[in-house]
Structure formats: structure tokens, C-alpha cells
């Protein structure tokens, strides 16, 4: 009986799945699952792993923090139209207001690695929600541009914490075969937040100018309280618990996020081995709290770690160099330049853009574990290159035509929606998934925080300079530049990012030890 079960198991199960013992294979529950795999594969189909509800619940709770980030991005794009009129601020101050969040979030990104190693992933997410709450209150009640910037700074630090911790937590609690879906949930929730921000802009745009933007910004404080409380009900990351030497707690979490206790035991053993622990290692020796990590990352890193750094930093660089944040933040200005002058029409078009982003982010999350990271990433980046070229062409035609032809305006609207949709298919979700899964456990928090720090620096540079450079070379010229960058990004992804679909976190480092895996 056991031999026949092995025959079912060996050729059909990805090598990343746990290798079960004789006793495990005798389990009736395991027998049913293996038979399901055999029928699916022999029938020409694909075996679909079941979503673990406990792991999914934890990933969703961690990812809800991203709604606040998305809301801030979406609502600020419309709120600046009213802030400019209410506080009489200059175009330079608008650039600083919008771009400062991305620059300041660098502080949170760099600190989040140390913080999440020190107090855990869960409490770091609570800390991020608390900063969002304080920042929202300061911005909503701001009597001047200075106070508005103060709130923006506090919220920006919270953004940095949330961007790193939520996908890392989701990756660490997820089983290997569904990790892509669960780790991409933060990007889905970011897009939900952006859409809610757009809807808030549209709904509140009819209020008096001095009240509308305050409500738009201050409303973010309401969900921050609920999210902070909800996160406290989710379990801590089992990999962080293992690093702390809290093996029994880690095992209890793993039992709930695995198919059975045997799989939980195996995952626990893999985590101990990966971190350099054995069953006799106690809490004192396991409590590393990130000590020596920066030296391993930046001072003569071993070859696999160096390749991981190149992949993670390159991916995060291109995510923001694509100009997506600038398109989202300044979409009203782009559409205004294209000939749409009515404020409610401007905000209505941004809602259409938000719907497109959210739909394709969710679709990408659903199929990420089916198609893999590389195909969706290269499809998204190539699609962005074409869309941005189309947007540049439409903008150039409008710039050189005094009549602003309707077909050129329609081309710009369609190209913007296509651009953000392809971003949501590829770079949007996959940057967070890939960055959070490729670093070894001991280096994951600090390594991911370093990659996201690059993300924040580039995002801030683009947001702070987008309007100024566009005034110098026009919007059309700017979009052609972004199109060229995305062409280079597609080539980089092909040569430097190996596929990680279906691999356990403990196996992924091996991919970067082999020169031939990058383009496989």
C-alpha cells in the first residue's frame, strides 16, 4: 500500500512539497490528496492546492494595513486640487507635499527590518497602523502647510513600516504552493485603498473647499483603529518565533497553517536548519535579533546573497522608475492637460483608473501561483512599455494641436488605464511577493527593508521631480522616457530573476546558486 502511494507521490508532486514519511503516506487524508493530484495531472490538468483558511486569515489581516497606504495615495491625488485653493500653495509645494511621503517612508523602510526582528512582525504592523492614525489626524486638522507636512511625515514613516512588514509576514505564514497569492494580497489591498481614495474624492468634492480636503485626509484615521485592533488577533510569524527560540509556539502556528501535524513538523525542521538551529538549540542562542545581518548583506556577501540583492534591488528600482506612482498621484493634472477641465469629470476618470488597477491586481493574485512570477512580470513590464509609448504619443498630439481632438484625449485615458492595469498584473504585486520570499530567513527582514528603501528613494525622486521635468520636456516626453525604462526592465527581469513558483522559502536560495536558473 505504501509503495503504491509513493508511486502516486513521487512523479506528481513539485520538489518543493514536503517529503512525507511512511507513516505520513499511510494517512487516509494524505491518500485522498495524493489521489486528487494523480487524477488532475493524468487528466491533463493542473492540481490546485487548497487555500489554508488560517494562513489566509492571517495574510488578509496583515494586508489590510495596505488599505491605508492605498487610500493615502488615491485621496491625495484629488485632495491637492482643493488644498491648492484652500491654503494657496505653489506647484513646488504640491510636489513636496506629494513626494515627501515616499521620501520619508525611507525611514520606516530601513527601521522596519530591525523593528520586525526585535518586536515581531505582528507588533510592527500595529505600529504602522498607529502612525497612519496620527498622520491622518494631523493632516485632517492642519491649519497650515507646515502642519500638513508634519502629518505627512508621520504617515510616511508608517508607510515604510507597512510596505516591508505586511508582505514578509504573508510570505512567512503561507504554505509554498499558495504563497504567491497570499503575498500579493498587500498589493490588492493597496489598490482597494486607492479606489476608496478616488471614491472619497468624488463623493466629497461638492463640499466647501476648506472642509472637503480635510475630510478626505482625516477619514483614513477611522479604519486605522479597526485595523490595529484586528491585527492583534492574528498569529505571529512562525519563522520569527523560530528565530526567537519559541519552537512550541511556532509549531502550534504551523499545525494550523499546514495540512497535518507531520507537514508542520517538517516545515519546522526546515526552518531550524535554514536558520542554523537544531532541536537542542535554546531561546538564548536562537535570539539573534538581526545581529550581524548588515555585514552579511553588504560587506562581502556570499555569491547567492549578492545575486539575491541584485534581483531584489533591481526589481524595486524598476517598480518606481516605471513612473506608476507619479501617474497615480498626478493623474488629474495629466488629464487636465489632456483637455478634461471639470473637477468632477477629472475625479470620475480617476475612479475608472482605480477600478482597472484593482481588478487586474486581484486577477494577478489569483493566477500568480498558476503561471508563476516571471511570465506575469515580463507581460506586465512589456505591456507598460507599449501603454506608456501610446500615452506619450497621445500627449504629444494634444500638445501640438490647439483643438485637442477627442480621439487623442480618449487615447490618453485608455493608455493610462492600460498602464496601471499592466502594472497591477506584473510589477505591482510581484515586487512585494518576490522581495519578501527570496532572502534567507535570517536575512529576510533586513534584506527586504533594504530593497524597499531603494523603492522609496526612487519613488520619492520620481514624485518630487515629475511635474518639474514634465514642464521642461512636456508630459509626452516624460512618458516616452518611462516607456524606455520599462523596455530595459523587461530585459533585466528575463536575465536576473529566476522563477520561484512552488518553492518553499527554505529552497529558494538554491536557485541563486545556479547560474542557469535566471532565465529558466
XYZ file of C-alpha atoms in Angstrom:
520
model
C 0.000 0.000 0.000
C 2.733 2.432 0.996
C 4.728 1.621 -2.172
C 1.700 2.411 -4.340
C 1.239 5.702 -2.526
C 4.853 6.579 -3.164
C 4.241 5.850 -6.834
C 1.440 8.396 -6.732
C 3.506 10.932 -4.893
C 6.963 10.921 -6.452
C 6.357 11.949 -10.084
C 3.464 14.313 -9.459
C 4.355 16.493 -6.512
C 6.677 19.501 -7.007
C 10.011 19.062 -5.288
C 9.146 21.976 -3.033
C 6.372 19.961 -1.349
C 7.293 18.191 1.881
C 8.612 14.637 1.507
C 6.443 12.576 3.824
C 7.486 9.553 5.816
C 5.995 6.048 5.514
C 3.583 6.852 8.345
C 2.511 10.083 6.661
C 1.776 8.266 3.392
C -0.465 5.832 5.265
C -2.701 8.703 6.380
C -6.189 8.447 4.785
C -6.319 12.232 4.475
C -2.968 12.279 2.673
C -4.090 9.429 0.428
C -7.089 11.431 -0.763
C -4.940 14.475 -1.530
C -2.389 12.430 -3.489
C -5.163 10.740 -5.457
C -6.558 14.185 -6.317
C -3.148 15.151 -7.675
C -2.896 11.990 -9.773
C -6.339 12.416 -11.341
C -5.648 16.089 -12.114
C -2.250 15.523 -13.695
C -3.136 12.376 -15.650
C -6.225 14.166 -16.960
C -4.011 16.853 -18.477
C -4.958 19.462 -15.901
C -3.191 21.126 -13.014
C -3.512 20.165 -9.386
C -4.874 23.117 -7.442
C -3.637 23.421 -3.864
C -6.203 24.253 -1.236
C -6.027 27.582 0.498
C -5.379 27.153 4.202
C -8.041 29.276 5.884
C -5.978 30.063 8.963
C -2.980 31.230 6.923
C -5.297 33.148 4.585
C -6.929 34.910 7.542
C -3.546 35.999 8.902
C -2.389 37.214 5.473
C -5.616 39.192 4.984
C -5.369 40.844 8.404
C -1.735 41.818 7.778
C -2.579 43.115 4.313
C -5.473 45.331 5.458
C -2.844 47.790 6.647
C -2.104 48.398 2.974
C -5.603 49.849 2.501
C -4.423 52.897 4.460
C -1.397 53.335 2.202
C -3.531 52.986 -0.924
C -6.148 55.378 0.421
C -3.474 57.990 1.099
C -2.106 57.643 -2.450
C -5.529 57.812 -4.072
C -7.067 60.537 -1.947
C -4.064 62.866 -2.170
C -4.236 62.926 -5.983
C -7.620 64.645 -5.746
C -7.181 66.434 -2.433
C -4.315 68.571 -3.783
C -6.786 70.238 -6.151
C -8.627 71.581 -3.100
C -5.564 72.086 -0.860
C -4.022 74.325 -3.528
C -7.118 76.522 -3.476
C -7.617 76.434 0.307
C -4.033 77.023 1.511
C -2.849 78.899 -1.597
C 0.242 76.723 -2.033
C 2.600 76.790 -5.010
C 3.259 73.989 -7.563
C 6.629 73.359 -5.869
C 4.882 72.909 -2.505
C 2.461 70.466 -4.148
C 5.397 68.390 -5.405
C 6.940 68.432 -1.928
C 3.620 67.518 -0.283
C 3.000 64.592 -2.618
C 6.564 63.312 -2.928
C 7.555 63.739 0.717
C 5.583 60.678 1.813
C 7.720 58.444 -0.391
C 10.978 60.041 0.779
C 10.074 59.948 4.477
C 8.875 56.354 4.178
C 12.563 55.527 3.652
C 12.973 55.975 7.426
C 10.262 53.434 8.128
C 11.587 51.035 5.477
C 15.096 50.994 6.938
C 13.873 50.796 10.534
C 11.259 48.128 9.816
C 13.809 45.336 9.370
C 15.292 45.902 12.814
C 11.898 46.543 14.422
C 10.239 43.436 12.985
C 13.194 41.327 14.157
C 13.035 42.928 17.618
C 9.309 43.040 18.483
C 7.950 40.705 15.794
C 6.062 41.118 12.529
C 2.657 41.494 14.183
C 3.500 44.362 16.539
C 5.355 46.158 13.733
C 2.142 46.123 11.679
C 0.269 47.583 14.674
C 2.943 50.279 14.930
C 2.422 51.159 11.265
C -1.362 51.458 11.750
C -0.809 53.735 14.756
C 1.393 56.054 12.699
C -1.235 56.190 9.957
C -3.815 57.207 12.571
C -1.664 60.016 13.972
C -0.697 61.216 10.493
C -4.325 61.255 9.295
C -5.444 63.314 12.300
C -2.621 65.815 11.857
C -3.369 66.250 8.150
C -7.123 66.494 8.608
C -6.813 69.173 11.300
C -3.848 71.045 9.756
C -4.289 74.855 9.933
C -1.322 75.465 7.626
C 1.019 73.867 5.108
C 3.595 73.261 7.876
C 1.180 71.195 9.967
C 0.027 69.376 6.844
C 3.641 68.393 6.151
C 4.073 67.226 9.757
C 1.179 64.813 9.335
C 2.586 63.701 6.008
C 5.938 62.880 7.643
C 4.341 60.742 10.370
C 2.153 58.918 7.839
C 5.196 58.404 5.598
C 7.109 56.592 8.330
C 4.085 54.339 8.792
C 4.098 53.640 5.042
C 7.696 52.445 5.241
C 6.869 50.022 8.052
C 3.774 48.674 6.305
C 5.413 48.192 2.896
C 8.041 45.827 4.264
C 6.251 44.011 7.075
C 2.923 43.012 5.504
C 4.338 41.024 2.529
C 7.094 39.485 4.678
C 4.521 38.294 7.222
C 2.257 36.934 4.469
C 5.177 35.081 2.857
C 6.339 33.581 6.154
C 2.944 32.264 7.236
C 1.904 30.888 3.822
C 2.380 27.315 2.528
C 4.708 27.200 -0.500
C 2.072 26.354 -3.113
C -0.182 29.335 -2.272
C 2.460 31.838 -1.158
C 2.235 33.875 -4.367
C -1.467 34.569 -3.840
C -1.166 35.375 -0.144
C 1.978 37.509 -0.516
C 0.334 39.558 -3.266
C -2.652 40.459 -1.075
C -0.946 43.670 0.196
C -0.873 44.982 -3.391
C -4.539 44.042 -3.865
C -5.439 45.978 -0.728
C -3.289 48.935 -1.807
C -5.384 49.113 -4.969
C -8.605 48.778 -2.986
C -7.388 51.697 -0.856
C -6.525 53.758 -3.952
C -10.008 53.126 -5.325
C -11.586 54.142 -1.998
C -9.482 57.316 -2.084
C -10.770 58.146 -5.561
C -14.368 57.492 -4.479
C -13.837 59.700 -1.412
C -12.507 62.486 -3.656
C -15.550 62.261 -5.900
C -18.086 61.996 -3.050
C -16.681 64.909 -1.027
C -15.811 67.200 -3.935
C -19.144 69.031 -3.623
C -18.430 70.261 -0.078
C -16.873 73.661 0.689
C -13.200 73.698 -0.321
C -11.807 74.121 3.212
C -13.854 71.179 4.522
C -13.622 68.714 1.630
C -9.880 68.046 1.664
C -9.788 67.815 5.484
C -12.429 65.093 5.469
C -10.693 63.346 2.566
C -7.427 63.093 4.509
C -8.831 62.676 8.031
C -11.129 59.752 7.197
C -8.071 57.453 6.976
C -7.927 57.534 10.795
C -11.183 55.575 11.145
C -10.070 52.271 9.558
C -6.618 52.623 11.155
C -8.137 51.966 14.596
C -10.053 48.897 13.415
C -7.043 47.528 11.528
C -4.715 47.948 14.505
C -7.146 46.050 16.734
C -7.757 43.336 14.129
C -4.059 42.636 13.604
C -3.701 41.774 17.297
C -5.920 38.733 16.761
C -3.649 37.138 14.139
C -0.776 34.749 14.979
C 2.869 35.756 14.952
C 5.062 34.636 12.044
C 6.274 31.065 12.720
C 9.691 31.855 11.231
C 10.136 34.797 13.610
C 9.110 32.545 16.517
C 11.746 30.016 15.424
C 14.412 32.744 15.334
C 13.367 33.626 18.904
C 13.672 30.018 20.016
C 9.929 29.756 20.702
C 9.599 26.411 18.952
C 6.396 25.205 20.604
C 4.549 28.389 19.654
C 5.906 28.138 16.117
C 4.742 24.525 15.898
C 1.215 25.466 17.023
C 1.005 28.098 14.268
C 2.436 25.689 11.685
C -0.075 22.977 12.603
C -2.862 25.433 11.848
C -1.292 26.548 8.562
C -0.367 23.045 7.314
C -2.435 20.083 6.146
C -1.481 17.991 9.158
C 0.964 17.752 12.052
C 3.520 15.758 10.038
C 3.814 18.559 7.483
C 4.070 21.099 10.304
C 6.928 19.131 11.867
C 8.775 19.023 8.560
C 8.320 22.767 7.949
C 9.562 23.464 11.465
C 12.627 21.303 10.874
C 13.369 23.118 7.589
C 13.126 26.489 9.339
C 15.534 25.426 12.081
C 18.011 24.110 9.538
C 17.769 27.231 7.405
C 18.426 29.500 10.387
C 21.241 27.275 11.637
C 19.458 25.792 14.634
C 18.824 22.249 15.733
C 16.277 20.767 18.083
C 18.529 21.286 21.096
C 19.090 24.987 20.444
C 17.507 27.058 23.184
C 15.938 30.506 23.168
C 19.107 32.274 24.304
C 21.213 31.127 21.364
C 18.344 31.464 18.931
C 17.652 35.076 19.851
C 19.673 36.830 17.157
C 17.508 39.899 16.543
C 19.254 40.716 13.297
C 22.769 40.914 14.746
C 25.438 40.841 12.043
C 22.873 40.824 9.232
C 24.004 44.079 7.623
C 27.568 42.740 7.496
C 26.354 39.592 5.717
C 24.290 41.646 3.277
C 26.639 44.489 2.390
C 30.199 43.541 3.380
C 31.463 40.799 1.068
C 28.154 38.909 0.724
C 28.414 35.327 -0.495
C 27.573 34.770 -4.157
C 23.907 33.680 -3.719
C 23.200 36.629 -1.410
C 24.823 39.025 -3.902
C 22.607 37.701 -6.695
C 19.550 37.975 -4.433
C 20.433 41.610 -3.664
C 20.806 42.429 -7.365
C 17.413 40.840 -8.118
C 15.583 42.493 -5.200
C 17.108 45.951 -5.605
C 16.708 45.896 -9.402
C 13.079 44.838 -9.127
C 12.269 47.589 -6.613
C 14.165 50.186 -8.650
C 12.219 49.433 -11.835
C 8.904 49.304 -9.968
C 9.202 53.001 -9.129
C 11.252 54.102 -12.149
C 8.237 52.973 -14.181
C 6.543 56.218 -13.101
C 3.410 54.436 -11.849
C 3.256 56.399 -8.585
C 3.616 59.671 -10.473
C 0.832 58.691 -12.881
C -1.441 57.834 -9.933
C -0.570 60.918 -7.859
C -0.725 63.388 -10.741
C -3.375 61.759 -12.937
C -5.748 64.752 -12.500
C -3.008 67.076 -13.807
C -2.302 64.699 -16.705
C -5.987 64.506 -17.637
C -6.367 68.257 -17.141
C -3.509 68.822 -19.567
C -5.227 66.444 -21.986
C -8.312 68.675 -22.040
C -10.580 67.443 -19.213
C -11.151 70.592 -17.132
C -14.195 69.895 -14.902
C -13.113 68.735 -11.402
C -15.821 66.091 -11.047
C -15.031 64.744 -14.524
C -11.358 64.576 -13.562
C -12.148 62.656 -10.386
C -14.613 60.431 -12.252
C -11.921 59.373 -14.719
C -9.592 58.524 -11.814
C -12.289 56.190 -10.440
C -12.255 54.314 -13.762
C -8.471 54.061 -13.458
C -8.813 52.807 -9.873
C -11.305 50.124 -10.911
C -8.907 48.899 -13.610
C -5.981 48.762 -11.148
C -7.978 46.874 -8.522
C -9.457 44.337 -10.951
C -6.136 43.388 -12.525
C -4.303 43.304 -9.170
C -6.835 40.763 -7.901
C -6.665 38.768 -11.155
C -2.862 38.668 -10.939
C -3.024 37.486 -7.321
C -5.377 34.639 -8.288
C -3.132 33.370 -11.098
C 0.306 34.115 -9.639
C 0.763 30.579 -8.293
C -0.553 29.113 -11.563
C 1.508 30.972 -14.165
C 4.476 31.921 -11.986
C 6.270 35.194 -11.238
C 8.393 35.599 -14.407
C 5.687 35.322 -17.097
C 3.350 37.807 -15.410
C 6.212 40.156 -14.574
C 7.512 40.292 -18.154
C 3.980 40.555 -19.581
C 3.281 43.468 -17.248
C 6.502 45.362 -17.958
C 6.261 44.898 -21.747
C 2.613 45.981 -21.633
C 3.558 49.074 -19.636
C 6.216 49.984 -22.216
C 3.637 49.876 -25.023
C 0.990 51.717 -22.956
C 3.383 54.479 -21.919
C 4.503 54.912 -25.526
C 0.838 55.290 -26.506
C 0.296 57.803 -23.711
C 3.331 59.751 -24.840
C 2.060 59.768 -28.413
C -1.411 60.971 -27.382
C 0.049 63.679 -25.162
C 2.335 64.906 -27.949
C -0.560 65.130 -30.397
C -2.613 67.133 -27.883
C 0.351 69.428 -27.150
C 0.766 70.275 -30.848
C -2.937 70.621 -31.602
C -4.856 73.657 -30.457
C -8.231 71.889 -30.801
C -7.394 68.939 -28.510
C -9.004 66.188 -30.660
C -11.386 63.868 -28.814
C -9.700 60.716 -30.157
C -6.330 61.832 -28.723
C -7.954 62.504 -25.329
C -9.547 59.035 -25.480
C -6.146 57.531 -26.380
C -4.598 59.149 -23.283
C -7.364 57.879 -20.989
C -7.172 54.346 -22.416
C -3.347 54.360 -22.289
C -3.303 55.484 -18.631
C -5.819 52.760 -17.695
C -3.782 50.180 -19.654
C -0.551 51.325 -17.993
C -1.873 50.967 -14.440
C -3.554 47.663 -15.370
C -0.318 46.129 -16.678
C 1.425 47.464 -13.548
C -1.157 45.650 -11.420
C -0.594 42.445 -13.390
C 3.207 42.455 -13.011
C 5.333 44.897 -11.054
C 2.645 45.880 -8.530
C 2.041 42.552 -6.762
C 5.159 40.650 -7.812
C 7.643 43.180 -6.411
C 6.307 42.581 -2.897
C 5.980 38.824 -3.352
C 9.449 38.341 -4.829
C 11.239 40.706 -2.446
C 9.741 39.001 0.591
C 10.446 35.418 -0.472
C 13.961 35.320 -1.977
C 16.064 36.288 1.082
C 17.129 33.558 3.529
C 15.133 33.633 6.774
C 17.906 35.199 8.845
C 18.397 37.997 6.288
C 14.759 38.398 5.205
C 13.613 41.323 7.356
C 16.714 43.470 6.883
C 17.246 42.463 3.236
C 13.661 43.235 2.308
C 13.842 46.550 4.171
C 16.966 47.471 2.160
C 15.250 46.661 -1.153
C 12.157 48.636 -0.173
C 14.358 51.542 0.944
C 15.597 51.698 -2.679
C 11.954 51.520 -3.741
C 11.099 54.511 -1.556
C 14.088 56.615 -2.673
C 13.268 56.139 -6.357
C 9.552 56.691 -5.735
C 10.269 59.942 -3.891
C 12.683 61.144 -6.581
C 10.113 60.487 -9.322
C 7.218 62.081 -7.417
C 9.240 65.150 -6.414
C 10.533 65.768 -9.933
C 7.677 64.589 -12.166
C 5.926 67.940 -12.615
C 9.170 69.911 -12.914
C 10.684 67.612 -15.547
C 7.352 67.402 -17.389
C 7.266 71.182 -17.634
C 10.734 71.060 -19.199
C 10.209 68.172 -21.657
C 6.363 68.022 -21.655
C 4.171 65.171 -20.370
C 4.576 63.386 -23.701
C 8.366 63.435 -23.424
C 8.192 62.170 -19.840
C 6.019 59.208 -20.794
C 8.388 58.251 -23.624
C 11.216 58.184 -21.046
C 9.158 55.867 -18.810
C 8.419 53.624 -21.815
C 12.158 53.230 -22.482
C 12.814 52.399 -18.820
C 10.191 49.644 -18.927
C 11.812 48.190 -22.033
C 15.088 47.894 -20.094
C 13.193 46.443 -17.130
C 11.805 43.600 -19.254
C 15.338 42.609 -20.298
C 16.579 42.773 -16.685
C 13.755 40.554 -15.426
C 14.485 37.952 -18.098
C 18.172 37.580 -17.197
C 18.277 38.149 -13.435
C 15.058 36.809 -11.877
C 14.664 33.011 -11.615
C 11.205 31.517 -11.166
C 10.230 30.864 -7.513
C 6.736 29.435 -8.016
C 6.057 26.420 -5.808
C 9.393 26.569 -3.969
C 9.500 26.667 -0.184
C 11.236 29.669 1.353
C 13.963 27.327 2.545
C 14.649 26.118 -1.038
C 14.688 29.411 -2.926
C 18.281 30.336 -2.045
C 19.455 27.326 -4.076
C 18.024 28.968 -7.209
C 20.532 31.799 -6.878
C 23.469 29.422 -6.576
C 22.953 28.159 -10.116
C 23.897 30.459 -12.997
C 21.482 28.706 -15.363
C 18.298 29.336 -13.359
C 17.942 33.057 -14.033
C 16.346 32.732 -17.439
C 14.764 29.319 -16.953
